[in-house]
Amino acid sequence: MEKLQVIGARKLRGNIKISGSKNSSLPILAATLLSNKKIEISNLPKVRDIKTMLLLLSSLGAKIKQNSQYNSITIENSKNIKTFASYNLVKTMRAGILVLGPLLARFGEAKVSLPGGCAIGARPVDIHLKALSKLGVKYKIIQGYVHAKAPRGLIGNKIRFSKISVGATENLVIAACLAKGETTLYNCAIEPEIKDLINFLKKMGCNIKFSGKRIIKIKGTQNLQNVKYKIMFDRIEAGTYMIASFLTGGNLKICNVNPKIINTEIKILKKIGAKIKIKQNEINVSGKNEIKNIKLKTSPYPGFPTDLQAQLMVLLCKSNGQSVINEKIFENRFMHASELNRMGAKIKVFGNKAIIQGNIIFKPAELMATDLRASVSLVLAALTAKGKSIINRIYHLDRGYENIEKKLRNVGANIKRIS
Ligand code: UD1
């Protein structure tokens, strides 16, 4: 099994080009199932979750051509698409459930494996299913599969999500595009990736608009067209490298980003002492200053993202006092804390609250990655630890970070993949 070896205590300096967003690409790829037209998508990140989604679409019968760099594709979903998404492909990637909405919308039926539990929490799909049933879907869960049918096709409705959910908002926006009449979704997630999905769907011919805070209106249509679309930048990858720069006392230029989208992250990093200069498509982060302690909670966009919580925690271990992080999105997203403690951190977890002692000098260690963002937090800590750290189970990291060791090596890190 592959591992990462990091020899730490080097300042990172140089430019890092941010890849396309994984969390935008996944719903957009699923949404291609709505039409039989030719769709060209560029700026896909070369990460395992995208490979899995492409395998899932191929297993349904999509014709996919990848360019030589693999970051742009042409996809055609003919009339003969299958409506069965198997456990083997959905089990490794929760976003597999996003094919449910488009399959039901176009074909009136689907059998999709439940994604199951996940290390960071139970992560059910009840909100997706309840909302789809309001569009006329009847479903049963049999042996781990959702068997769903819309006998009279999907019919527009007014739906209020009981909780803000990124995936449920995406599934419903996609499904409602082909529903008869108008759908209004209330209490929607408004993550930038959802706006990217909506921009893609609109370019495809769908009729969608934001009409108020967390309200999305969709008028169904059958008139879809060929489309070319470029995926937005990965804001979590950008945030991770911004933290890496401040943490190592380095100076990184984070390129290919839209700073307006990550305003909250920029504000928080500035508040705790990072020196940040913003240009139109790049952000310069330097970290000579002292890191200040902070109290913070994660929340849906535009709040501080849960997907950057683990990385921020590493930074706060080196702050000048005690910090508190309140994880409001997932119930079990502090597994990195015990691994960081093995490196000398002093983090105490009480339910969804973590108390983080500052002024820590990380020591190198052999470590175990537990989920995608936890893995990268271990890489960050290892980058500051004097000596050799080994990170096991990096397949989690490969799900969402394109060429991480190459990008870090280019800016001065001593990091390599070993087996
Ligand atoms: C997406 C992101 C993930 C991010 C998360 C929150 C993708 C591919 N993944 O995940 O990186 O961490 O948003 O920003 O975009 N919930 C239910 N029932 C449901 C659906 C969700 O109880 O039917 C709960 C979840 O367990 C969680 C919360 O709602 O506690 C938010 O989850 P959700 O926003 O749906 O996250 P994902 O779409 O899975």
Coordinates of N, CA and C and ligand atoms in Angstrom, one line a residue, residues 23 26 94-95 123-128 163-167 306-307 329-330 333, ligand 1:
N23 N -15.8 18.9 -5.8 CA -17.2 18.9 -5.3 C -18.1 19.6 -6.3
L26 N -18.4 16.6 -9.4 CA -19.3 15.4 -9.2 C -20.7 15.6 -9.5
R94 N -19.7 8.8 -1.7 CA -21.1 9.1 -1.3 C -21.8 9.9 -2.4
A95 N -21.1 10.7 -3.2 CA -21.7 11.5 -4.3 C -22.3 10.6 -5.4
R123 N -24.1 10.2 7.9 CA -24.4 10.7 6.6 C -25.5 9.9 5.8
P124 N -26.8 10.0 6.3 CA -27.9 9.3 5.6 C -28.3 10.1 4.4
V125 N -29.2 9.6 3.6 CA -29.7 10.3 2.4 C -31.2 10.6 2.5
D126 N -31.7 10.5 3.8 CA -33.2 10.7 4.0 C -33.7 12.0 3.4
I127 N -32.9 13.1 3.5 CA -33.4 14.4 3.0 C -33.5 14.4 1.5
H128 N -32.6 13.7 0.8 CA -32.7 13.5 -0.7 C -34.0 12.8 -1.0
K163 N -33.1 20.4 6.7 CA -31.8 20.8 7.2 C -31.0 21.2 5.9
I164 N -30.1 22.1 6.0 CA -29.3 22.5 4.8 C -28.4 21.3 4.4
S165 N -28.6 20.8 3.2 CA -27.8 19.7 2.7 C -27.3 20.0 1.3
V166 N -26.0 20.0 1.1 CA -25.4 20.3 -0.2 C -25.9 19.2 -1.2
G167 N -25.7 17.9 -0.9 CA -26.0 16.9 -1.8 C -27.5 16.9 -2.1
T306 N -16.5 23.0 6.8 CA -16.1 21.8 7.6 C -14.9 21.2 6.9
D307 N -14.9 21.3 5.6 CA -13.8 20.6 4.8 C -12.4 21.3 5.1
I329 N -21.3 20.6 11.3 CA -21.9 19.9 10.2 C -21.9 18.4 10.4
F330 N -20.8 17.8 10.8 CA -20.7 16.4 10.9 C -20.4 16.0 12.4
R333 N -16.2 14.3 13.2 CA -15.1 14.8 12.3 C -13.9 15.3 13.0
Ligands
UD1_1 C1 -20.9 17.8 0.7 C2 -19.5 17.7 0.3 C3 -18.6 17.5 1.5 C4 -18.8 18.6 2.6 C5 -20.3 18.6 2.9 C6 -20.7 19.8 3.9 C7 -19.5 16.9 -1.9 C8 -19.3 15.8 -2.9 N1 -19.3 16.7 -0.6 O1 -21.2 16.5 1.3 O2 -17.2 17.6 1.1 O3 -18.1 18.3 3.8 O4 -21.1 18.8 1.7 O5 -20.3 21.0 3.3 O6 -19.9 17.9 -2.4 N2 -27.6 14.9 6.1 C9 -28.7 14.1 6.5 N3 -29.5 13.6 5.6 C10 -29.4 13.7 4.3 C11 -28.3 14.5 3.8 C12 -27.4 15.0 4.8 O7 -28.9 14.0 7.7 O8 -30.2 13.2 3.5 C13 -26.7 15.5 7.1 C14 -25.3 14.9 7.0 O9 -25.1 13.7 7.7 C15 -24.4 16.1 7.5 C16 -25.2 17.3 7.1 O10 -26.6 16.8 6.8 O11 -24.4 16.0 8.9 C17 -24.7 18.0 5.8 O12 -24.5 17.1 4.8 P1 -24.5 17.5 3.3 O13 -24.5 18.9 3.1 O14 -25.6 16.7 2.6 O15 -23.1 16.9 2.8 P2 -22.8 16.1 1.5 O16 -23.6 16.6 0.3 O17 -22.8 14.7 1.7

